[in-house]
Coordinates of C-alpha atoms in Angstrom, one line a residue:
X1 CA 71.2 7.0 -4.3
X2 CA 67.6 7.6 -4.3
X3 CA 67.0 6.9 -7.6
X4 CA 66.5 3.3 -7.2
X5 CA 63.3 3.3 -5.2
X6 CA 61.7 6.3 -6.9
X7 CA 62.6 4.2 -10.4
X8 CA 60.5 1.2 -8.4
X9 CA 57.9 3.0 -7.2
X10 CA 57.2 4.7 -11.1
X11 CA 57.1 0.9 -12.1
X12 CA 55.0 -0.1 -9.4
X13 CA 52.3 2.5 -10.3
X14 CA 52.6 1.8 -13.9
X15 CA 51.7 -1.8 -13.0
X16 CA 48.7 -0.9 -11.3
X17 CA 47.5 1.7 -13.6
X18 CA 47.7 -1.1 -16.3
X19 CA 45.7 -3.7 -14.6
X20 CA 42.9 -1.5 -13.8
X21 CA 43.2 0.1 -17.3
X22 CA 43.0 -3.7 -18.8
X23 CA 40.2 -4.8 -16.3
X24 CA 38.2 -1.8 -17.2
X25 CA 38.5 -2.2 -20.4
X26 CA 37.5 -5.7 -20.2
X27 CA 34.5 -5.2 -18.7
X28 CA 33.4 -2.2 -20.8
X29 CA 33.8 -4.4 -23.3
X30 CA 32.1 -7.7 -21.7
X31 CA 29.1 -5.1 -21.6
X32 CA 29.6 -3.8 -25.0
X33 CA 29.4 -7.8 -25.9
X34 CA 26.2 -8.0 -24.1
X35 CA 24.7 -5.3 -25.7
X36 CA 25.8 -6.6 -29.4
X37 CA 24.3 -10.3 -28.4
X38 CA 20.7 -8.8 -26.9
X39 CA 20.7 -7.2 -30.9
X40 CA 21.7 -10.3 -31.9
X41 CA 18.8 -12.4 -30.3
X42 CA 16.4 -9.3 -31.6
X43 CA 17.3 -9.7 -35.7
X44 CA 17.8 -13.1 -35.4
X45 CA 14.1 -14.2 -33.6
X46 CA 12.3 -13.3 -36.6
X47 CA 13.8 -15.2 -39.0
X48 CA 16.0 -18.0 -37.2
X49 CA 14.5 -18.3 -33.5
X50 CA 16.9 -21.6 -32.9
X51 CA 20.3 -19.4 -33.3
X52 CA 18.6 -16.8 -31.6
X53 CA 18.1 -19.0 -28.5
X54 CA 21.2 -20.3 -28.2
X55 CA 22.7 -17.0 -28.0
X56 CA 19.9 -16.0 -25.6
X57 CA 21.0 -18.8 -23.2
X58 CA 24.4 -18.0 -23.6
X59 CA 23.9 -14.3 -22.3
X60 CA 21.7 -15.6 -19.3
X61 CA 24.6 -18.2 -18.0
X62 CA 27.0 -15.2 -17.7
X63 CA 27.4 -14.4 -14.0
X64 CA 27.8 -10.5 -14.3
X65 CA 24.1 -10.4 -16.2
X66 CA 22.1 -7.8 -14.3
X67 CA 18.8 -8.0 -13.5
X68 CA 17.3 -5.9 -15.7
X69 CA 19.1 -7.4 -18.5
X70 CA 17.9 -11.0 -17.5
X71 CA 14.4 -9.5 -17.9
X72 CA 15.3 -8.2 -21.3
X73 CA 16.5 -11.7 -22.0
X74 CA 14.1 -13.4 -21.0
X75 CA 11.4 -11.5 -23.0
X76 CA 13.1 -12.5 -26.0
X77 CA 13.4 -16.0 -25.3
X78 CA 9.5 -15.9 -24.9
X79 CA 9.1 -14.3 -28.4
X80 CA 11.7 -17.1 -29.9
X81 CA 9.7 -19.6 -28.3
X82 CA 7.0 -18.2 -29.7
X83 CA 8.0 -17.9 -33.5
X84 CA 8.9 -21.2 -33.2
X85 CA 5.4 -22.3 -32.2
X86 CA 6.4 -23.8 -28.7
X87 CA 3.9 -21.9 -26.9
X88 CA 4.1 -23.6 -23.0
X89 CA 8.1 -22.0 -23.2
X90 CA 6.9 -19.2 -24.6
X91 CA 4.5 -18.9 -21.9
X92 CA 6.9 -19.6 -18.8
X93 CA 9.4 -17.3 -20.0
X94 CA 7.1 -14.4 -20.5
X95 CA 5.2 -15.0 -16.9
X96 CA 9.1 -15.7 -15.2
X97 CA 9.1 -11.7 -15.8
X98 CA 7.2 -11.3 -13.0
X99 CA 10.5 -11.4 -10.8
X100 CA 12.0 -9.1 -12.8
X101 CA 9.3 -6.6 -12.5
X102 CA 10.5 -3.5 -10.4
X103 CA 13.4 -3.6 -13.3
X104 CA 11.1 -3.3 -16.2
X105 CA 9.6 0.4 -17.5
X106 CA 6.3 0.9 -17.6
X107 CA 6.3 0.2 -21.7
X108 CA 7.8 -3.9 -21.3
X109 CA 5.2 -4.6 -18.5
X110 CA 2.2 -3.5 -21.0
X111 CA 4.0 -5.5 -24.1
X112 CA 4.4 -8.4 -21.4
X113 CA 1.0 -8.4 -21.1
X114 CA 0.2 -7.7 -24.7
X115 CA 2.3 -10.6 -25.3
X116 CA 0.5 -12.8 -22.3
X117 CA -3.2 -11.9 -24.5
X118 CA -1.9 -12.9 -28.1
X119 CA -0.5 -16.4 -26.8
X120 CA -3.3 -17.4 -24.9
X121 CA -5.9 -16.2 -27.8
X122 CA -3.8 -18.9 -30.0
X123 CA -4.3 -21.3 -27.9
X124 CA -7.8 -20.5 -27.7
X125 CA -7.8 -19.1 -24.1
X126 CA -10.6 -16.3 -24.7
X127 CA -11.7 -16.0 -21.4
X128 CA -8.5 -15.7 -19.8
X129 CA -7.1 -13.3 -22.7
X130 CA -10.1 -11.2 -22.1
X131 CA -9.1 -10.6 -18.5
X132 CA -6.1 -9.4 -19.0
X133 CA -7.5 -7.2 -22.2
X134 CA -9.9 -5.4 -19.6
X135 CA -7.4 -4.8 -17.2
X136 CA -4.9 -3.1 -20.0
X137 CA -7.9 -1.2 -21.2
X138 CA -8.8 0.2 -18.0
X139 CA -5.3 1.5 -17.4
X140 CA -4.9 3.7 -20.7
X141 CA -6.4 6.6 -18.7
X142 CA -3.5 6.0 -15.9
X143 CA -0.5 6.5 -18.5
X144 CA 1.0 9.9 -18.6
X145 CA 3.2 9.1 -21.5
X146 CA 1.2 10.0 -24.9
X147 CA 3.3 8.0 -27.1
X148 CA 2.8 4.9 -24.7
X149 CA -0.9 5.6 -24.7
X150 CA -1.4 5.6 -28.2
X151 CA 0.9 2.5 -28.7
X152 CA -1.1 1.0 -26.3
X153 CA -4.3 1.9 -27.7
X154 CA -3.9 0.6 -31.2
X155 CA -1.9 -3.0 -29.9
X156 CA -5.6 -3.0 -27.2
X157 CA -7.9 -2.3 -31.1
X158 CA -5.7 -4.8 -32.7
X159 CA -6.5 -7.8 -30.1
X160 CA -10.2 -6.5 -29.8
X161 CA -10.0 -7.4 -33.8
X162 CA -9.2 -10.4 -33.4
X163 CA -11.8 -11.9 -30.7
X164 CA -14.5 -9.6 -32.8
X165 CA -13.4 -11.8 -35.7
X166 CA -13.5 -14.9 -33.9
X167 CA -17.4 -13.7 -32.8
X168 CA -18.1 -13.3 -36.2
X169 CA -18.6 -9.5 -35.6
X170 CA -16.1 -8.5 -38.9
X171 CA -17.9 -5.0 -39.1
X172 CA -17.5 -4.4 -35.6
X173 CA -13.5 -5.3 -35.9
X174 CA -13.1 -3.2 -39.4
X175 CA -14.6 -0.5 -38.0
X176 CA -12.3 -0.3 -34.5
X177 CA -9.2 -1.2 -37.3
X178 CA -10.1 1.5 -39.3
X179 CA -10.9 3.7 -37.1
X180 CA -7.4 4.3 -35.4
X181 CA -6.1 4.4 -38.5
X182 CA -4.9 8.2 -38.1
X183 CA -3.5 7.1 -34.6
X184 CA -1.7 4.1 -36.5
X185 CA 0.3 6.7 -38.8
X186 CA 1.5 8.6 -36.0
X187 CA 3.1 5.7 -34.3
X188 CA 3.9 3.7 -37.0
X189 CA 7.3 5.9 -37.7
X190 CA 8.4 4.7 -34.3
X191 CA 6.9 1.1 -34.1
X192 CA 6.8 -0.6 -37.9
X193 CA 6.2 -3.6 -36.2
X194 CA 2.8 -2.4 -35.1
X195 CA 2.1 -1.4 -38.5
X196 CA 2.2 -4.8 -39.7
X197 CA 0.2 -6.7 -37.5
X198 CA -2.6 -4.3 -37.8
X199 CA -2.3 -4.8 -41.5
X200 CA -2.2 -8.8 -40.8
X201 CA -5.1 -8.5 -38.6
X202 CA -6.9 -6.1 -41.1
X203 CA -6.2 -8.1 -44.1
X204 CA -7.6 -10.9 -42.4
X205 CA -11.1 -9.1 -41.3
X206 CA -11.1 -8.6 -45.2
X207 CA -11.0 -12.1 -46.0
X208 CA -13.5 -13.2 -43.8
X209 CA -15.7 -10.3 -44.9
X210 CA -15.2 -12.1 -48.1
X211 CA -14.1 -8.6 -49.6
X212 CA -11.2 -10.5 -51.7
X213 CA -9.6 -7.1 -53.4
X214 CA -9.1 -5.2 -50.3
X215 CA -7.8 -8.5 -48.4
X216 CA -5.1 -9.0 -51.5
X217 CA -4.1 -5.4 -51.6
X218 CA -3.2 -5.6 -47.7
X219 CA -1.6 -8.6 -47.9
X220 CA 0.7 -7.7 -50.9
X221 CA 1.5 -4.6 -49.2
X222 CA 2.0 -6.7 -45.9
X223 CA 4.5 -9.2 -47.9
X224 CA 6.4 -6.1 -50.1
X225 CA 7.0 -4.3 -46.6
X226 CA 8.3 -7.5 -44.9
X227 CA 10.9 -8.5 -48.4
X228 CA 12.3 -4.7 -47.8
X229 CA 13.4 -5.6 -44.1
X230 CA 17.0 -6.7 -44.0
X231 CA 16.0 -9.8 -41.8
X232 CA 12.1 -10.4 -42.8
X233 CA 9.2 -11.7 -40.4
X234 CA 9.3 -15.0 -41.3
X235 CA 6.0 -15.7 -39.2
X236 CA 4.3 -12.5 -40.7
X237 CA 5.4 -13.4 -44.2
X238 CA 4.2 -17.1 -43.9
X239 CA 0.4 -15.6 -42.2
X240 CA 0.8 -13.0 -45.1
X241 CA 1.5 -15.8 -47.7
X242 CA -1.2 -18.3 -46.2
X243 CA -4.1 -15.7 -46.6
X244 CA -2.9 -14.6 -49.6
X245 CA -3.3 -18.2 -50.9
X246 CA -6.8 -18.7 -49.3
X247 CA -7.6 -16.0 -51.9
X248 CA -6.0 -17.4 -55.0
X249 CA -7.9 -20.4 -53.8
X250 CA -11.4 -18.8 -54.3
X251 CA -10.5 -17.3 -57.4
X252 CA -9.9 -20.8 -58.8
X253 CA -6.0 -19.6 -59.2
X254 CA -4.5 -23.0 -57.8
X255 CA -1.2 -22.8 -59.2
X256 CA -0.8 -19.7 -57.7
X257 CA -2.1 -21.6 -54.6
X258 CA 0.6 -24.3 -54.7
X259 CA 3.3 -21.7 -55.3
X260 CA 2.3 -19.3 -52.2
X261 CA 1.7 -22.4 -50.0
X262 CA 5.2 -24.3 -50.6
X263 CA 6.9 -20.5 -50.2
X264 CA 4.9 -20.2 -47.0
X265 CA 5.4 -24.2 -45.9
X266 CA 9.1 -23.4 -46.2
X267 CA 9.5 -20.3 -43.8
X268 CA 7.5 -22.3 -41.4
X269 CA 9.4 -25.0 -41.0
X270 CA 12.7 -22.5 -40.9
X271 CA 11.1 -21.5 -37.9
X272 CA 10.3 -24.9 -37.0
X273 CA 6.7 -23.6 -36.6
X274 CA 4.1 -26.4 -36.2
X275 CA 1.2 -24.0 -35.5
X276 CA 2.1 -22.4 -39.0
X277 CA 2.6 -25.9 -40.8
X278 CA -0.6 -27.8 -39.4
X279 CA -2.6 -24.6 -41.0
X280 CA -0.5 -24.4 -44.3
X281 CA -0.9 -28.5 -45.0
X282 CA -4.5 -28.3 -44.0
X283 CA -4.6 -25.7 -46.8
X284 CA -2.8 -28.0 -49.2
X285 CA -5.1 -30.9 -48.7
X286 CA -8.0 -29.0 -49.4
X287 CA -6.1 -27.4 -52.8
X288 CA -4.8 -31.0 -53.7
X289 CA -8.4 -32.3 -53.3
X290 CA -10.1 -29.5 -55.9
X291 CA -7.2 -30.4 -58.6
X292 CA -8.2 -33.8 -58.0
X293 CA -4.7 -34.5 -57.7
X294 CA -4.9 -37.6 -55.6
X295 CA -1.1 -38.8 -55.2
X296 CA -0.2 -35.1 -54.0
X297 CA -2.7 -35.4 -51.9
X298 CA -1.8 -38.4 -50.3
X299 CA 1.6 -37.9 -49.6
X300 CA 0.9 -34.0 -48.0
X301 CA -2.1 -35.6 -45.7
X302 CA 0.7 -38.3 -44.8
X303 CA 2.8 -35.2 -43.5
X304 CA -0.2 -33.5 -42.0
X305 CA -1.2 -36.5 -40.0
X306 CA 2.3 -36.2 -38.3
X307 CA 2.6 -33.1 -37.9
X308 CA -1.4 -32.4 -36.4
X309 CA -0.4 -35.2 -34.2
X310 CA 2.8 -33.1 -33.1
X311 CA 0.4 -30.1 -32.7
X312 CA -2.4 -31.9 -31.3
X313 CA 0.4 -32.7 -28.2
X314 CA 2.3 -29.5 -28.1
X315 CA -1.3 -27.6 -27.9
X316 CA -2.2 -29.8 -24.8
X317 CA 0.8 -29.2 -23.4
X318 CA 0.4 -25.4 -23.5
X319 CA -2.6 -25.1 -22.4
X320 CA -1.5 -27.2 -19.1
X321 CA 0.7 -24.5 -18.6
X322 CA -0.7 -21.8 -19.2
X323 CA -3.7 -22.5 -16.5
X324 CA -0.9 -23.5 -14.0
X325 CA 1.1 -20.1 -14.7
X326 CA -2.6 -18.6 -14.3
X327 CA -3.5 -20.3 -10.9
X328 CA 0.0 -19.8 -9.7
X329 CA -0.1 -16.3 -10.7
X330 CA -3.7 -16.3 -9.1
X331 CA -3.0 -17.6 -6.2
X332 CA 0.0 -15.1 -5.8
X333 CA -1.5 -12.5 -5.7
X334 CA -4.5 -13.7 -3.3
X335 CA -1.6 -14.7 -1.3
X336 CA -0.4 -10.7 -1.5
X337 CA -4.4 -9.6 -0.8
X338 CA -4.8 -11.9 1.8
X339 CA -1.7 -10.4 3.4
X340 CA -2.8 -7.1 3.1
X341 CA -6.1 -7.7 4.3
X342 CA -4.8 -9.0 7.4
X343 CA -2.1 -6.5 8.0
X344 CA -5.2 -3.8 7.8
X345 CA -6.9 -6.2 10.1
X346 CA -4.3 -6.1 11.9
X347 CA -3.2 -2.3 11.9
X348 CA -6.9 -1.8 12.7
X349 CA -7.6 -4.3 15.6
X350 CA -4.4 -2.5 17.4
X351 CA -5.7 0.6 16.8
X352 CA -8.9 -0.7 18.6
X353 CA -6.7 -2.1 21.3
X354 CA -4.4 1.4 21.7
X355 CA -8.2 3.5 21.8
X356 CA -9.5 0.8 24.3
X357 CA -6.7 1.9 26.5
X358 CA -6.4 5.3 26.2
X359 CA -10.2 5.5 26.9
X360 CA -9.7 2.5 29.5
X361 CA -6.9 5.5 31.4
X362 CA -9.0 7.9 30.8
X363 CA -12.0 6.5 32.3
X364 CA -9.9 5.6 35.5
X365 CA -9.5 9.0 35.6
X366 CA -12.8 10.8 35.6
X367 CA -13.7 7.4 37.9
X368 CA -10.6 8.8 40.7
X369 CA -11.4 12.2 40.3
X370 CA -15.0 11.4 40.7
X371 CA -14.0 9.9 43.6
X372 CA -12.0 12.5 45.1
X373 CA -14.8 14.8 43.8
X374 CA -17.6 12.8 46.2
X375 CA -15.3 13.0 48.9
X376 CA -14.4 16.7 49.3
X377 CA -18.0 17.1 48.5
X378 CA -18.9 15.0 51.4
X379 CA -16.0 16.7 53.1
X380 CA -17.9 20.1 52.0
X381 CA -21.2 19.5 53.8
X382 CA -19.7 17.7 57.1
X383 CA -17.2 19.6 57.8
X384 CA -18.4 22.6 59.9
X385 CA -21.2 20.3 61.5
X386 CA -18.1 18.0 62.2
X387 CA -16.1 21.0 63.5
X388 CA -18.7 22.5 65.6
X389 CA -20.2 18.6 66.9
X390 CA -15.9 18.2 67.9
X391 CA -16.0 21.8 69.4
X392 CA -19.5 21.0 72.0
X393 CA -18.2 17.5 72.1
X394 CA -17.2 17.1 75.9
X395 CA -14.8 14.8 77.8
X396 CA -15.6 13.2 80.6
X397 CA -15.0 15.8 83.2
X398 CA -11.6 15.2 85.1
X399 CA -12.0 14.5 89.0
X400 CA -9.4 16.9 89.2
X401 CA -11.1 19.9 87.6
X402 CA -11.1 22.6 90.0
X403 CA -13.1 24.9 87.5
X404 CA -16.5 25.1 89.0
X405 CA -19.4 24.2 86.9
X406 CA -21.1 27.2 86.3
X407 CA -18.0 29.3 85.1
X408 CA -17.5 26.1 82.6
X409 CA -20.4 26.8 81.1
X410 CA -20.1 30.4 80.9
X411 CA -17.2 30.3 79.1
X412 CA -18.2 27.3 76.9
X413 CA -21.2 29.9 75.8
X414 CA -18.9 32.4 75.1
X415 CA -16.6 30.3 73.0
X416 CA -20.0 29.3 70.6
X417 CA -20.5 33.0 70.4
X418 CA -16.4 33.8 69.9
X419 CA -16.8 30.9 66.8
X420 CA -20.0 32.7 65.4
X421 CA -18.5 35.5 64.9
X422 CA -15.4 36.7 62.5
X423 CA -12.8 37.4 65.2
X424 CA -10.8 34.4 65.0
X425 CA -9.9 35.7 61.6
X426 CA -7.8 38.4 63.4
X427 CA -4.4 37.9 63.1
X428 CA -3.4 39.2 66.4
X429 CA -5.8 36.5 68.1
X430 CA -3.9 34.8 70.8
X431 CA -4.7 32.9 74.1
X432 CA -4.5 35.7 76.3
X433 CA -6.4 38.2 73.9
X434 CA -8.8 35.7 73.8
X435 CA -9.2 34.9 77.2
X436 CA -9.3 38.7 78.4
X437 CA -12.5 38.8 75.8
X438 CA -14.0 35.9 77.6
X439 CA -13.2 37.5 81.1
X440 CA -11.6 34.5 82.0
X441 CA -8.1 33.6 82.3
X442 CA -5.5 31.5 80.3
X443 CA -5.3 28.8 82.0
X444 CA -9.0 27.9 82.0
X445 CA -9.6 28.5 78.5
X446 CA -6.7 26.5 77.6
X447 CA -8.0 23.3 79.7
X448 CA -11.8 24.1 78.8
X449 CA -10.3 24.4 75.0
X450 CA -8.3 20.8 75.9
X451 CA -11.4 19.0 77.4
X452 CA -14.0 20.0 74.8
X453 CA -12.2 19.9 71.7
X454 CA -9.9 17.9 72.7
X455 CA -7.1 20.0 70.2
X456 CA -4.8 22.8 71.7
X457 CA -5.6 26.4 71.3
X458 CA -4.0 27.0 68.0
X459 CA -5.2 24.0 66.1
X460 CA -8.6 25.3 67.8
X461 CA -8.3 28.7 65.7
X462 CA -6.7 26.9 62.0
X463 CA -9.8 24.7 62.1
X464 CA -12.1 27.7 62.6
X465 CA -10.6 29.8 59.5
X466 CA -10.5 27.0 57.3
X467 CA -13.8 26.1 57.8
X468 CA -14.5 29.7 57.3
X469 CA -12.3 29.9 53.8
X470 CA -13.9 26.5 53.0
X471 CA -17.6 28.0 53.5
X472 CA -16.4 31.2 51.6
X473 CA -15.1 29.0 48.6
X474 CA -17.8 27.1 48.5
X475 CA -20.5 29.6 48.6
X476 CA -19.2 32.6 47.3
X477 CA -18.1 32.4 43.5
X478 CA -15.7 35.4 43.9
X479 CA -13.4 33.7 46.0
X480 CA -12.7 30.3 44.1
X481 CA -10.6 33.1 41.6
X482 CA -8.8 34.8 44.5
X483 CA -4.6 34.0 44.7
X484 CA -4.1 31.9 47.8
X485 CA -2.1 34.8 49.5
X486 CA -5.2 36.3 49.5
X487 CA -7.4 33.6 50.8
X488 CA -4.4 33.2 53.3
X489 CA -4.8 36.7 54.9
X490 CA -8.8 36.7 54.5
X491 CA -8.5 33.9 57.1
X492 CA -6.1 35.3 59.5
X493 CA -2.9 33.3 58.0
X494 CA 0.4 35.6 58.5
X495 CA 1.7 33.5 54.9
X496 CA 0.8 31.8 51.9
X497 CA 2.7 28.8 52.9
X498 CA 1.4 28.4 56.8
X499 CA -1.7 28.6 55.3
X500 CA -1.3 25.9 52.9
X501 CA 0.9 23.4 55.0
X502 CA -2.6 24.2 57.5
X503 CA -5.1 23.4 55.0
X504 CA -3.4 20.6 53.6
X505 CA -3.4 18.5 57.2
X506 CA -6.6 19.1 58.2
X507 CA -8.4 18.5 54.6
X508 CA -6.1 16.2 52.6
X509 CA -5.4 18.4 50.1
X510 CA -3.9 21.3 49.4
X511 CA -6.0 24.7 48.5
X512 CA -5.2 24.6 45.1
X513 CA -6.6 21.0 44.6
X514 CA -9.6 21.8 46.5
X515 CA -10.7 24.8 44.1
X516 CA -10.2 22.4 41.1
X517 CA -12.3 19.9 42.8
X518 CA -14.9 22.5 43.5
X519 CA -14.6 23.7 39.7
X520 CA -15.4 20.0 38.6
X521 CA -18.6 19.7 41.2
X522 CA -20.1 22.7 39.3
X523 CA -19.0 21.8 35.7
X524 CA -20.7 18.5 36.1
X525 CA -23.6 19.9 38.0
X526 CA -24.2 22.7 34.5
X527 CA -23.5 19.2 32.9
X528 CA -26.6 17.7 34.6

């Protein structure tokens, strides 16, 4: 009878392990897709940028794109923009990866920039390109990666070429070209694409240089390493094919001329180029013109109007954008300065303000115990005049006072000569040992004690040893290091904590405050 529900259960388990086998596998293969369409996109930008869009926008409206693949993405787009000469796309696309930018390795952000360089140079943005040349330049000695470095180095000689060219300094570009040549061959197995836009950029140093036979032989070469690719450059091939033409054209070969041109007029408009076809037609004109072959002419300069026109507006356009992606990415990060700036500011003026108040506390403190310094110090030097002034001070004398006048002041003198001396510092001092050394009885030296002093007889004796410790601490260095047992029993105190409850209500303090006050007065005299 159990059978039933273990037979359920199996099924139930089987259910489950199927849907999460199917969903698994449909996602594994929604990213194998993904990965096949980003290839896609890469073979395809070369040679048909349209397709290559289309499949690019088709990857970036799927909603489980990460964000490092969007940046991928997004890159291409740019190039595909790029090939097809729409250069303000181009532009956005590549300066949108900025989002993206804690998802990209160190290698994309330096062909991002690489990238940001080449398309404003087209558009004739030297200044601007130059900036962000520099600031590649001056990071080569930051990259730890050698392979990266040298990559970086040779794409850095290739763009330094290229404005060298446009400053008519051709031996100063062949020279940089040439020179990394042995660096070129030991990237070039990992990067062919490098290869040939050095060679398109050193082919074209050649033909300005007017050295014709070294520009054809690089250019052949270019165009024979691009027909081997499964899925050629068109852009290189049509640049390639274009220069390559310019050279037929000075050596009077203008057949040759129209055959190269049309070949190169045809990949550029594959591409749907208008960069490439305004330069190719302008060619043509200028080829039609030395055949004298007037109807040709005519009808190419008809299609070069139209499409120089297109350019004229699609170059405008570019430019626009590229100095608002500039300011907007200028004013970004003065926004991110300015931020940081202020937080230091900031950090700093609240450090200020924590200092000020530790050194506000502090000075309250030296101020207090300044204070309480002063006063024990003033304390210090009236005290035994105080003590001995309360001692002789008299009260009026009591119309009952029986004692006659002369034995008060007999035993008034002997008291002065009882506090001169160190006998109150006896601990068996009492009233009656007292009064038998005064030869005069208890009750007399009691009231005489009462009238002068106006204290009893015990509080009479506790002010005379503390003055005494007090004059002893003060004056003799030895005793400010003494225990205050010991102090206790030098004065006649039976305990330590008689003799502190004693100090403590006639000073104000205790003993062990008073020595620390007195160690102050004489660090801040030595200070003086």
């Amino acid at each position: 009878m159990v059978v039933k529900p273990i037979f359920k259960f199996y099924n139930y388990t089987c259910c489950i392990l199927l849907v999460v086998f199917f969903q698994t596998n449909s996602n594994s293969q929604s990213l194998l897709n993904q990965d096949y369409l980003s290839n896609d996109i890469e073979k395809l930008i070369n040679s048909n940028p349209e397709q290559a869009l289309k499949i690019a926008q088709h990857l970036l409206s799927k909603t489980n794109i990460t964000n490092d693949e969007k940046a991928k993405v997004n890159f291409l787009i740019s190039k595909a923009y790029k090939y097809k000469g729409d250069y303000s796309s181009a532009l956005n696309f590549l300066y949108e990866e900025k989002n993206y930018e804690e998802f990209l390795s160190e290698k994309e952000k330096i062909i991002i920039e690489i990238e940001k360089i080449s398309l404003l140079r087209e558009l004739s943005l030297y200044e601007q390109s130059k900036k962000i040349l520099i600031k590649l330049q001056n990071s080569i000695k930051l990259i730890t990666d050698e392979e990266l470095r040298d990559f970086l180095v040779i794409k850095i000689a290739i763009e330094k070429a290229y404005f060298l060219l446009k400053e008519d300094q051709i031996d100063n570009g062949l020279n940089l070209l040439l020179g990394n040549k042995v660096l070129l061959s030991k990237i070039q197995k990992s990067n062919q694409e490098v290869l040939l836009y050095y060679n398109l950029c050193l082919g074209q140093l050649y033909l300005d240089n007017k050295n014709l036979i070294k520009s054809k032989i690089v250019f052949k070469s270019l165009i024979n390493n691009l027909n081997k690719q499964n899925s050629p450059d068109l852009y290189l091939k049509a640049e390639a094919q274009l220069a390559l033409a310019n050279i037929c054209f000075f050596n009077k070969d203008y057949s040759n001329v129209i055959f190269l041109l049309n070949d190169a007029l045809s990949n550029s408009q594959k591409l749907a180029n208008v960069y490439l076809q305004d330069k190719i037609m302008r060619q043509q004109n200028v080829n039609y013109l030395a055949l004298n072959d007037t109807e040709s002419y005519k009808l190419s300069n008809a299609n070069f109007i139209k499409i120089h026109v297109q350019k004229d507006g699609l170059d405008q356009e570019a430019i626009n954008t590229a100095f608002n992606l500039i300011s907007e990415e200028f004013n970004s990060k003065y926004a991110e300065k300015k931020n940081y700036y202020l937080s230091i500011t900031y950090y700093v003026l609240g450090l200020f303000f924590i200092i000020f108040l530790v050194m506000g506390s502090y000075l309250l403190v030296i101020i207090q115990r300044k204070n309480n310094l002063n006063e024990i110090i003033n304390y210090i030097k009236i005290t035994r005049s105080n003590l001995v002034s309360n001692f002789l001070e008299k009260k009026p004398e009591s119309k009952k006072n029986i004692i006659l006048k002369e034995t008060e002041e007999n035993i008034l003198n002997k008291l002065k000569k009882f506090e001169n001396s160190k006998r109150f510092i006896n601990k068996d001092i009492s009233l009656a040992v007292l009064a038998g050394q005064l030869d005069s009885n208890t009750k007399y030296l009691s009231e005489i004690i009462n009238s002068h002093y106006h204290v009893n007889f015990n509080t009479y004796i506790n002010k005379l040893r503390i003055n005494y410790i007090i004059d002893k601490l003060k004056n003799d260095p030895n005793f400010i290091n003494y225990k205050i047992s010991y102090l206790a029993e030098n004065c006649g105190f039976a305990s330590h904590s008689s003799f502190a409850t004693v100090f403590k209500s006639i000073t104000g303090i205790s003993p062990v405050k008073f020595i620390e006050l007195l160690n102050d007065e004489k660090e801040s005299t030595l200070l003086k």
